[in-house]
Coordinates of N, CA and C in Angstrom, one line a residue:
X29 N 0.1 12.9 -2.6 CA -0.4 11.4 -2.5 C -2.3 12.3 -2.4
X30 N -3.1 11.5 -2.8 CA -4.5 12.2 -2.7 C -5.2 10.3 -2.6
X31 N -6.1 10.6 -1.4 CA -6.9 9.5 -1.1 C -7.4 9.1 -3.2
X32 N -7.6 8.1 -3.0 CA -7.7 7.8 -4.6 C -10.0 7.8 -4.0
X33 N -10.0 7.1 -3.2 CA -11.2 7.3 -3.6 C -12.2 9.4 -3.6
X34 N -11.9 9.8 -2.4 CA -11.5 12.0 -3.2 C -11.1 12.1 -4.1
X35 N -9.9 11.3 -4.7 CA -9.4 11.5 -6.1 C -10.6 11.7 -7.3
X36 N -10.9 10.6 -6.7 CA -12.3 9.4 -8.3 C -13.1 11.3 -8.1
X37 N -13.8 11.0 -6.9 CA -14.8 12.5 -7.0 C -14.5 14.0 -7.5
X38 N -12.8 14.3 -7.2 CA -12.6 15.1 -7.3 C -12.4 15.2 -9.5
X39 N -12.2 14.8 -9.8 CA -12.6 14.1 -11.0 C -13.4 14.3 -11.6
X40 N -14.7 13.5 -11.1 CA -15.9 13.8 -12.2 C -16.1 15.4 -10.7
X41 N -16.5 15.1 -10.5 CA -16.6 17.3 -10.3 C -15.0 18.2 -11.4
X42 N -14.8 18.0 -11.7 CA -13.5 18.5 -12.6 C -14.3 18.5 -14.0
X43 N -15.4 17.0 -14.6 CA -16.0 16.7 -15.7 C -17.8 18.1 -15.8
X44 N -18.1 17.7 -14.1 CA -19.1 19.0 -14.8 C -18.6 19.7 -14.8
X45 N -17.9 20.4 -13.8 CA -17.4 21.5 -14.0 C -16.9 22.2 -15.3
X46 N -16.6 22.1 -16.2 CA -16.1 21.9 -17.4 C -17.3 22.0 -19.2
X47 N -18.6 21.0 -17.6 CA -19.7 21.0 -18.5 C -20.8 22.2 -18.6
X48 N -20.4 22.6 -16.5 CA -21.3 24.1 -16.7 C -20.7 25.4 -17.5
X49 N -19.5 24.8 -18.4 CA -19.3 25.9 -18.8 C -19.5 26.5 -20.1
X50 N -20.6 25.2 -20.3 CA -21.7 25.2 -21.9 C -22.7 24.2 -21.2
X51 N -23.4 25.0 -20.6 CA -25.0 24.6 -20.3 C -25.5 24.3 -21.0
X52 N -25.6 25.2 -22.0 CA -26.3 24.6 -23.9 C -25.6 23.4 -24.7
X53 N -24.9 23.0 -24.6 CA -24.1 22.1 -24.8 C -24.2 20.2 -24.3
X54 N -23.9 21.1 -22.6 CA -24.2 19.6 -22.5 C -25.3 20.1 -21.1
X55 N -26.5 20.1 -21.1 CA -27.8 20.6 -19.3 C -27.5 19.1 -19.9
X56 N -28.0 18.4 -20.8 CA -28.5 17.1 -20.1 C -27.7 16.3 -19.2
X57 N -26.7 15.9 -20.0 CA -25.2 15.3 -18.5 C -24.8 16.0 -17.3
X58 N -25.6 17.6 -16.9 CA -25.7 18.1 -16.5 C -26.5 17.9 -14.9
X59 N -27.5 17.7 -15.9 CA -29.4 17.5 -14.8 C -29.0 15.3 -14.7
X60 N -28.4 15.0 -15.7 CA -28.8 13.6 -15.1 C -26.9 13.7 -13.6
X61 N -26.3 14.5 -13.4 CA -25.2 14.0 -13.7 C -25.4 15.3 -12.1
X62 N -25.8 15.5 -11.5 CA -26.2 16.5 -10.0 C -24.6 16.7 -9.5
X63 N -24.4 17.7 -8.3 CA -22.6 17.4 -8.0 C -23.5 17.6 -6.7
X64 N -23.3 15.8 -6.1 CA -23.8 15.3 -5.4 C -23.0 13.3 -5.1
X65 N -22.9 12.7 -3.7 CA -23.5 11.5 -4.1 C -24.3 11.2 -5.3
X66 N -25.2 11.3 -5.2 CA -26.3 10.2 -6.6 C -26.1 10.2 -7.4
X67 N -25.2 11.7 -7.8 CA -24.8 11.8 -9.3 C -23.6 11.3 -9.3
X68 N -22.5 11.2 -8.7 CA -21.2 10.5 -9.1 C -22.1 9.5 -9.4
X69 N -21.9 8.5 -8.0 CA -22.5 6.8 -8.8 C -23.1 6.9 -9.7
X70 N -23.9 7.6 -10.1 CA -24.6 7.9 -11.5 C -24.2 7.6 -13.0
X71 N -23.0 8.2 -12.8 CA -21.2 9.2 -13.7 C -20.7 7.8 -13.6
X72 N -19.8 7.1 -12.5 CA -19.3 5.7 -12.3 C -19.6 4.4 -12.7
X73 N -21.5 4.3 -12.7 CA -22.0 3.2 -13.3 C -22.3 3.2 -14.5
X74 N -22.3 4.8 -15.4 CA -22.6 5.2 -16.1 C -21.2 4.6 -17.3
X75 N -20.1 4.9 -16.3 CA -18.5 4.4 -17.3 C -19.1 3.3 -17.1
X76 N -18.6 2.2 -15.6 CA -18.7 1.3 -15.9 C -19.3 0.5 -17.4
X77 N -20.1 1.1 -16.8 CA -21.6 0.5 -18.1 C -21.0 0.7 -19.8
X78 N -20.1 1.6 -20.2 CA -20.2 1.8 -21.2 C -18.7 1.4 -21.7
X79 N -18.4 0.8 -20.7 CA -16.4 0.5 -21.2 C -16.7 -1.0 -20.8
X80 N -17.0 -1.1 -19.8 CA -16.7 -3.3 -19.1 C -17.3 -3.6 -19.9
X81 N -17.5 -3.7 -21.1 CA -18.2 -5.2 -21.6 C -16.5 -5.0 -22.4
X82 N -16.0 -3.5 -23.1 CA -14.8 -3.4 -23.6 C -13.8 -4.0 -22.8
X83 N -13.5 -3.5 -22.4 CA -12.1 -3.8 -20.6 C -12.0 -5.5 -20.6
X84 N -13.9 -6.3 -20.2 CA -13.6 -7.3 -19.7 C -13.3 -8.2 -21.6
X85 N -14.3 -8.0 -22.3 CA -13.5 -8.7 -22.6 C -12.8 -8.3 -24.4
X86 N -12.4 -7.8 -24.8 CA -11.5 -7.5 -26.3 C -10.5 -6.9 -25.8
X87 N -10.2 -6.0 -24.2 CA -8.8 -5.7 -24.1 C -7.9 -6.9 -23.9
X88 N -7.1 -6.8 -24.1 CA -5.8 -7.7 -23.9 C -4.7 -6.8 -22.7
X89 N -5.3 -6.9 -21.4 CA -4.1 -7.3 -20.1 C -3.3 -7.9 -19.7
X90 N -3.5 -9.1 -20.6 CA -1.8 -9.8 -19.5 C -0.6 -9.0 -20.4
X91 N -1.5 -8.4 -22.4 CA 0.0 -8.1 -22.7 C 0.9 -6.9 -22.3
X92 N 0.4 -6.4 -20.8 CA 0.5 -5.3 -20.9 C 0.7 -5.5 -18.9
X93 N 0.8 -7.3 -18.8 CA 1.9 -8.4 -17.4 C -0.1 -8.3 -16.8
X94 N -0.3 -8.3 -16.6 CA -1.8 -8.1 -16.1 C -2.2 -9.9 -16.0
X95 N -2.9 -10.1 -15.1 CA -3.4 -11.9 -15.0 C -5.0 -12.2 -15.8
X96 N -4.8 -12.9 -16.0 CA -6.3 -13.4 -17.1 C -6.7 -12.1 -16.4
X97 N -7.2 -12.3 -15.1 CA -8.7 -13.0 -14.6 C -8.4 -11.0 -14.0
X98 N -8.1 -10.3 -14.3 CA -7.7 -8.9 -14.0 C -9.3 -8.4 -13.3
X99 N -10.2 -8.6 -15.2 CA -11.4 -8.1 -14.7 C -12.3 -8.5 -12.8
X100 N -12.3 -9.2 -12.9 CA -13.0 -10.0 -11.9 C -12.6 -9.1 -10.7
X101 N -11.7 -8.3 -10.5 CA -11.4 -7.3 -9.4 C -12.4 -5.8 -10.0
X102 N -12.6 -6.4 -10.8 CA -13.8 -4.9 -11.2 C -14.8 -4.9 -10.1
X103 N -15.4 -6.1 -10.3 CA -16.9 -6.6 -9.4 C -16.8 -5.5 -7.8
X104 N -17.6 -5.1 -8.0 CA -17.8 -4.4 -7.4 C -17.1 -2.0 -6.4
X105 N -16.5 -2.6 -7.5 CA -15.5 -1.1 -7.4 C -16.6 -0.4 -8.2
X106 N -16.2 0.6 -7.8 CA -17.2 2.1 -8.5 C -16.7 2.7 -9.5
X107 N -16.6 3.4 -9.9 CA -15.8 3.8 -11.3 C -14.1 3.1 -11.3
X108 N -14.4 1.9 -11.3 CA -12.9 1.1 -11.6 C -12.0 1.7 -12.9
X109 N -12.8 2.0 -14.0 CA -11.3 2.5 -14.3 C -11.1 3.6 -14.4
X110 N -11.4 4.5 -13.2 CA -10.6 5.7 -12.4 C -10.0 5.8 -11.6
X111 N -10.0 4.9 -10.9 CA -8.7 3.6 -10.2 C -7.5 2.8 -10.4
X112 N -8.4 2.1 -12.1 CA -6.8 1.6 -12.3 C -6.3 3.0 -13.3
X113 N -6.7 4.5 -13.4 CA -6.1 5.0 -13.8 C -4.7 5.7 -12.4
X114 N -5.8 5.6 -11.1 CA -5.2 6.5 -10.1 C -3.9 5.3 -9.4
X115 N -4.2 3.9 -9.6 CA -3.2 3.8 -9.4 C -2.0 3.2 -10.3
X116 N -2.0 3.6 -11.8 CA -1.2 3.2 -13.7 C -0.3 4.5 -12.5
X117 N -1.6 5.8 -13.0 CA -0.7 6.6 -12.7 C 0.3 6.9 -10.8
X118 N 0.0 6.9 -10.1 CA 1.0 6.7 -8.9 C 2.0 5.0 -9.5
X119 N 2.2 4.3 -9.9 CA 3.4 3.1 -10.4 C 4.1 3.8 -11.0
X120 N 4.3 4.6 -12.1 CA 4.4 5.6 -13.3 C 4.7 6.2 -12.9
X121 N 4.8 7.6 -11.1 CA 5.8 8.9 -11.0 C 6.5 8.2 -9.9
X122 N 5.9 6.8 -9.1 CA 7.4 6.3 -8.2 C 9.0 6.1 -9.8
X123 N 8.5 5.3 -10.8 CA 9.7 5.0 -11.5 C 10.1 5.8 -11.6
X124 N 8.7 6.9 -12.3 CA 10.2 8.3 -13.3 C 11.0 9.1 -12.0
X125 N 10.6 8.9 -11.0 CA 10.9 9.6 -9.6 C 12.4 8.6 -9.4
X126 N 12.4 7.5 -9.6 CA 13.2 6.5 -9.7 C 14.3 7.0 -11.0
X127 N 14.5 5.5 -12.0 CA 14.4 5.7 -12.9 C 15.5 7.5 -13.2
X128 N 15.1 8.5 -12.6 CA 15.8 9.9 -13.3 C 16.6 10.2 -12.2
X129 N 17.0 9.7 -10.9 CA 17.6 9.1 -9.3 C 17.5 10.9 -8.5
X130 N 16.1 11.1 -9.0 CA 16.1 12.6 -8.3 C 15.7 12.4 -6.9
X131 N 15.7 13.0 -5.4 CA 14.7 13.1 -4.5 C 14.0 13.3 -4.9
X132 N 12.9 13.0 -3.7 CA 11.6 12.9 -3.9 C 10.4 13.4 -2.2
X133 N 9.6 14.0 -2.4 CA 9.1 14.0 -0.8 C 7.9 13.6 -1.5
X134 N 6.9 12.6 -0.5 CA 6.0 12.4 -0.5 C 4.8 13.0 0.7
X135 N 4.0 13.5 -0.2 CA 3.0 14.3 0.8 C 1.6 14.2 0.8
X136 N 1.2 13.7 1.6 CA 0.2 13.6 1.7 C -1.4 15.1 1.6
X137 N -2.6 14.2 0.7 CA -3.3 16.0 0.9 C -3.6 16.6 2.2
X138 N -4.4 15.5 2.4 CA -5.4 15.4 3.2 C -5.3 16.7 5.4
X139 N -3.0 15.1 4.8 CA -2.5 16.3 6.3 C -1.9 17.8 5.9
X140 N -2.4 17.9 4.4 CA -2.6 19.6 5.3 C -4.0 20.3 5.8
X141 N -4.4 19.3 6.2 CA -6.2 19.9 6.1 C -5.5 19.6 8.1
X142 N -5.2 18.5 8.1 CA -4.2 17.8 9.7 C -3.3 19.0 10.1
X143 N -2.8 20.2 9.2 CA -1.9 20.5 9.8 C -0.5 21.7 9.1
X144 N -2.2 22.3 8.6 CA -0.9 23.4 7.0 C -0.2 23.7 7.3
X145 N -0.1 23.8 8.8 CA 1.5 24.8 8.9 C 2.5 24.3 8.8
X146 N 2.1 22.5 9.7 CA 3.7 21.9 9.6 C 3.9 21.3 8.2
X147 N 3.0 20.9 7.9 CA 3.0 20.7 6.6 C 4.3 21.4 5.6
X148 N 3.4 23.1 5.3 CA 4.2 24.0 4.8 C 5.7 24.2 5.0
X149 N 5.9 24.1 6.6 CA 7.1 23.5 6.6 C 8.0 23.2 6.5
X150 N 7.9 21.6 6.0 CA 8.3 20.6 5.6 C 8.8 21.3 4.5
X151 N 8.0 21.2 3.4 CA 8.0 21.6 1.8 C 8.6 22.7 2.2
X152 N 8.7 23.5 2.6 CA 9.2 25.0 2.1 C 10.8 24.0 2.6
X153 N 10.6 23.7 3.8 CA 12.3 23.1 4.2 C 13.8 21.7 3.2
X154 N 12.1 21.8 2.5 CA 12.5 21.0 1.3 C 13.1 21.7 -0.1
X155 N 11.7 22.2 0.0 CA 13.0 22.9 -1.0 C 13.8 24.6 -0.8
X156 N 14.4 24.7 0.0 CA 15.4 25.3 0.4 C 14.3 26.9 -0.3
X157 N 14.0 26.5 0.5 CA 12.3 27.6 0.9 C 11.9 28.5 2.0
X158 N 12.0 29.9 2.5 CA 11.2 30.2 3.4 C 10.3 31.5 3.0
X159 N 9.1 30.5 3.9 CA 8.2 31.5 3.3 C 8.5 33.8 3.2
X160 N 7.0 34.1 2.2 CA 7.4 35.1 2.3 C 6.8 36.1 3.8
X161 N 6.8 36.9 3.4 CA 7.3 38.2 4.7 C 5.9 39.0 4.2
X162 N 5.7 39.7 5.3 CA 5.1 41.2 4.4 C 5.6 42.4 4.6
X163 N 5.5 44.1 4.9 CA 6.6 44.7 4.4 C 6.8 44.8 6.4
X164 N 6.7 44.4 6.9 CA 6.6 44.2 8.5 C 7.9 43.0 9.1
X165 N 7.1 42.6 7.9 CA 8.9 41.4 8.4 C 8.3 40.3 9.4
X166 N 7.1 40.3 9.5 CA 5.8 39.3 9.4 C 5.1 37.8 8.8
X167 N 5.7 36.7 8.8 CA 5.1 36.0 8.3 C 3.9 36.2 7.4
X168 N 3.5 35.8 5.9 CA 2.5 36.5 5.9 C 1.4 35.3 6.7
X169 N 0.1 35.2 6.4 CA -0.5 34.0 7.0 C -1.4 33.2 6.2
X170 N -0.6 31.8 5.9 CA -1.9 30.3 5.0 C -3.0 31.4 4.9
X171 N -3.0 30.7 3.0 CA -4.6 30.1 2.7 C -4.9 29.5 3.6
X172 N -6.7 30.0 3.7 CA -7.7 28.4 4.4 C -7.4 26.7 4.0
X173 N -6.7 26.3 4.0 CA -7.6 24.8 3.4 C -8.1 23.6 4.1
X174 N -9.5 23.8 2.6 CA -10.8 23.0 2.7 C -9.9 21.4 2.5
X175 N -10.8 20.9 3.2 CA -11.7 19.2 2.7 C -12.5 18.7 3.1
X176 N -13.2 19.4 1.7 CA -14.6 17.9 2.1 C -14.2 16.6 2.1
X177 N -16.0 16.6 2.6 CA -15.9 14.8 3.8 C -16.8 14.9 2.2
X178 N -15.8 13.0 2.1 CA -16.5 12.6 1.1 C -17.2 10.8 0.9
X179 N -17.5 10.7 2.9 CA -17.1 9.2 2.8 C -18.2 8.8 2.5
X180 N -20.1 9.3 2.8 CA -20.9 8.3 2.0 C -20.4 9.1 0.7
X181 N -20.0 8.5 -0.1 CA -19.6 8.1 -1.3 C -19.8 6.8 -1.9
X182 N -18.8 6.2 -0.9 CA -18.1 4.7 -1.5 C -18.9 3.9 -0.2
X183 N -19.1 2.6 -0.5 CA -19.6 1.8 1.2 C -18.0 1.6 1.6
X184 N -18.5 1.0 2.2 CA -17.1 -0.5 3.9 C -17.3 -1.3 2.5
X185 N -17.7 -1.4 1.3 CA -17.7 -2.6 0.7 C -17.1 -2.5 -0.8
X186 N -17.3 -1.2 -1.7 CA -16.9 -0.6 -2.7 C -15.2 0.3 -1.9
X187 N -15.1 0.4 -0.9 CA -13.3 0.4 -0.6 C -12.9 -0.2 -0.6
X188 N -13.5 -1.8 0.6 CA -12.1 -2.9 0.3 C -12.4 -3.2 -0.6
X189 N -13.5 -3.4 -2.1 CA -13.4 -4.6 -2.2 C -12.4 -3.3 -4.1
X190 N -12.4 -1.8 -4.3 CA -10.9 -0.5 -4.4 C -9.3 -1.9 -4.4
X191 N -9.6 -1.3 -2.7 CA -8.8 -2.0 -2.0 C -7.7 -3.2 -3.0
X192 N -8.4 -3.4 -2.8 CA -7.5 -5.2 -3.2 C -8.0 -4.7 -5.1
X193 N -8.1 -4.5 -5.7 CA -7.8 -4.3 -6.9 C -7.3 -3.1 -7.4
X194 N -6.6 -2.7 -7.0 CA -5.3 -1.6 -6.4 C -3.8 -2.0 -6.4
X195 N -4.0 -3.4 -4.3 CA -3.2 -3.8 -4.7 C -3.2 -4.9 -5.9
X196 N -3.8 -5.3 -7.4 CA -3.7 -6.3 -7.7 C -3.1 -5.2 -8.7
X197 N -3.4 -4.2 -9.5 CA -2.3 -3.3 -10.4 C -0.9 -3.1 -10.2
X198 N -1.1 -2.6 -8.7 CA 0.7 -2.8 -8.6 C 1.2 -3.2 -6.6
X199 N 0.7 -5.1 -8.2 CA 1.5 -5.5 -7.3 C 2.9 -6.6 -8.1
X200 N 3.1 -5.5 -8.5 CA 4.9 -6.0 -8.3 C 5.4 -4.2 -8.6
X201 N 4.8 -2.7 -8.2 CA 5.5 -1.6 -8.3 C 6.0 -1.2 -7.0
X202 N 7.2 -1.3 -6.4 CA 7.8 0.1 -5.4 C 6.7 1.3 -5.4
X203 N 6.4 1.6 -4.1 CA 5.5 2.7 -2.9 C 4.0 1.9 -3.3
X204 N 3.9 0.7 -3.2 CA 2.4 0.3 -3.3 C 2.4 0.7 -1.6
X205 N 3.2 0.2 -0.8 CA 3.2 1.3 0.9 C 2.8 2.5 1.3
X206 N 2.6 3.7 -0.5 CA 3.1 5.2 0.4 C 0.9 5.0 0.1
X207 N 0.3 4.3 -0.4 CA -1.2 3.9 -0.1 C -1.8 3.6 0.3
X208 N -1.4 2.9 1.7 CA -2.2 2.2 2.9 C -2.8 2.4 4.0
X209 N -2.5 4.1 4.1 CA -3.6 4.8 4.0 C -5.2 4.8 3.9
X210 N -5.1 5.2 2.7 CA -6.5 4.4 2.2 C -7.1 3.9 1.9
X211 N -6.2 2.4 2.4 CA -6.7 0.9 1.9 C -7.9 0.3 3.3
X212 N -8.4 -0.4 3.0 CA -9.8 -0.6 3.8 C -9.6 -2.3 3.5
X213 N -9.8 -3.1 4.3 CA -9.4 -4.2 4.4 C -11.2 -4.9 5.1
X214 N -11.6 -6.3 4.2 CA -12.5 -7.3 4.5 C -12.9 -6.6 5.6
X215 N -13.7 -6.4 6.5 CA -13.4 -7.3 7.7 C -15.6 -8.3 7.1
X216 N -14.8 -9.4 8.0 CA -16.1 -10.6 7.2 C -17.3 -10.4 8.3
X217 N -16.6 -10.0 10.0 CA -17.6 -10.1 10.9 C -19.1 -9.2 10.6
X218 N -18.5 -7.4 10.5 CA -19.3 -6.7 10.2 C -20.0 -7.1 8.6
X219 N -19.6 -7.7 7.9 CA -20.8 -8.5 6.6 C -21.7 -9.6 7.2
X220 N -20.8 -9.5 7.8 CA -22.0 -11.4 8.5 C -23.1 -10.3 9.3
X221 N -22.6 -8.9 10.2 CA -23.9 -8.9 10.8 C -24.5 -7.8 9.9
X222 N -24.3 -7.7 8.8 CA -25.4 -6.8 8.0 C -26.1 -7.4 7.4
X223 N -26.0 -8.1 7.3 CA -26.8 -9.6 6.3 C -26.9 -10.4 7.2
X224 N -26.9 -10.4 8.1 CA -28.4 -11.1 9.1 C -29.1 -9.4 9.8
X225 N -28.8 -8.4 9.9 CA -30.3 -7.3 9.7 C -30.3 -6.9 8.4
X226 N -30.1 -7.7 8.2 CA -31.1 -7.4 6.5 C -32.3 -8.8 6.6
X227 N -31.6 -9.8 6.7 CA -32.3 -10.7 6.7 C -33.3 -11.0 7.9

């Protein structure tokens, strides 16, 4: 399981990487969306603008079991469509495992950065596998695990609004608790303090 915010940024990086392969065709896209927080925010804003009217005015959310006011929870969510996709993907993964009645082990992406050895050992044990060894019988060293810090890509308010949106999308789904570690609650005192600082 990956942090929804990091996941959205990763999807942006993937879009960029694919377009960089053909700069002649996509140079204006590449120039518009540099690989930084400003480029990401512009990409999200453009995506929200491009599809927002359709999502709010024409798409029949109630047909799929959502309340008619679900789109009000898009407000304040950077890349809301990415967040809805993320939530639905996780809901479908949990449902599929349950329907197939298969054993599941949940792993968190960032736990590999915190304890690569321990997480790898847990995974190998779950899969009933052993770690590879070299010619001398020593365990092969694990490759370095790198996790980028994207904490400045989303504000606290955007994180809280995204939390509310994901909770609304997954309101009747099993497995929502798997995402709790990524959720940000509204901190009204902090918002009041920030507002007073501006005024």
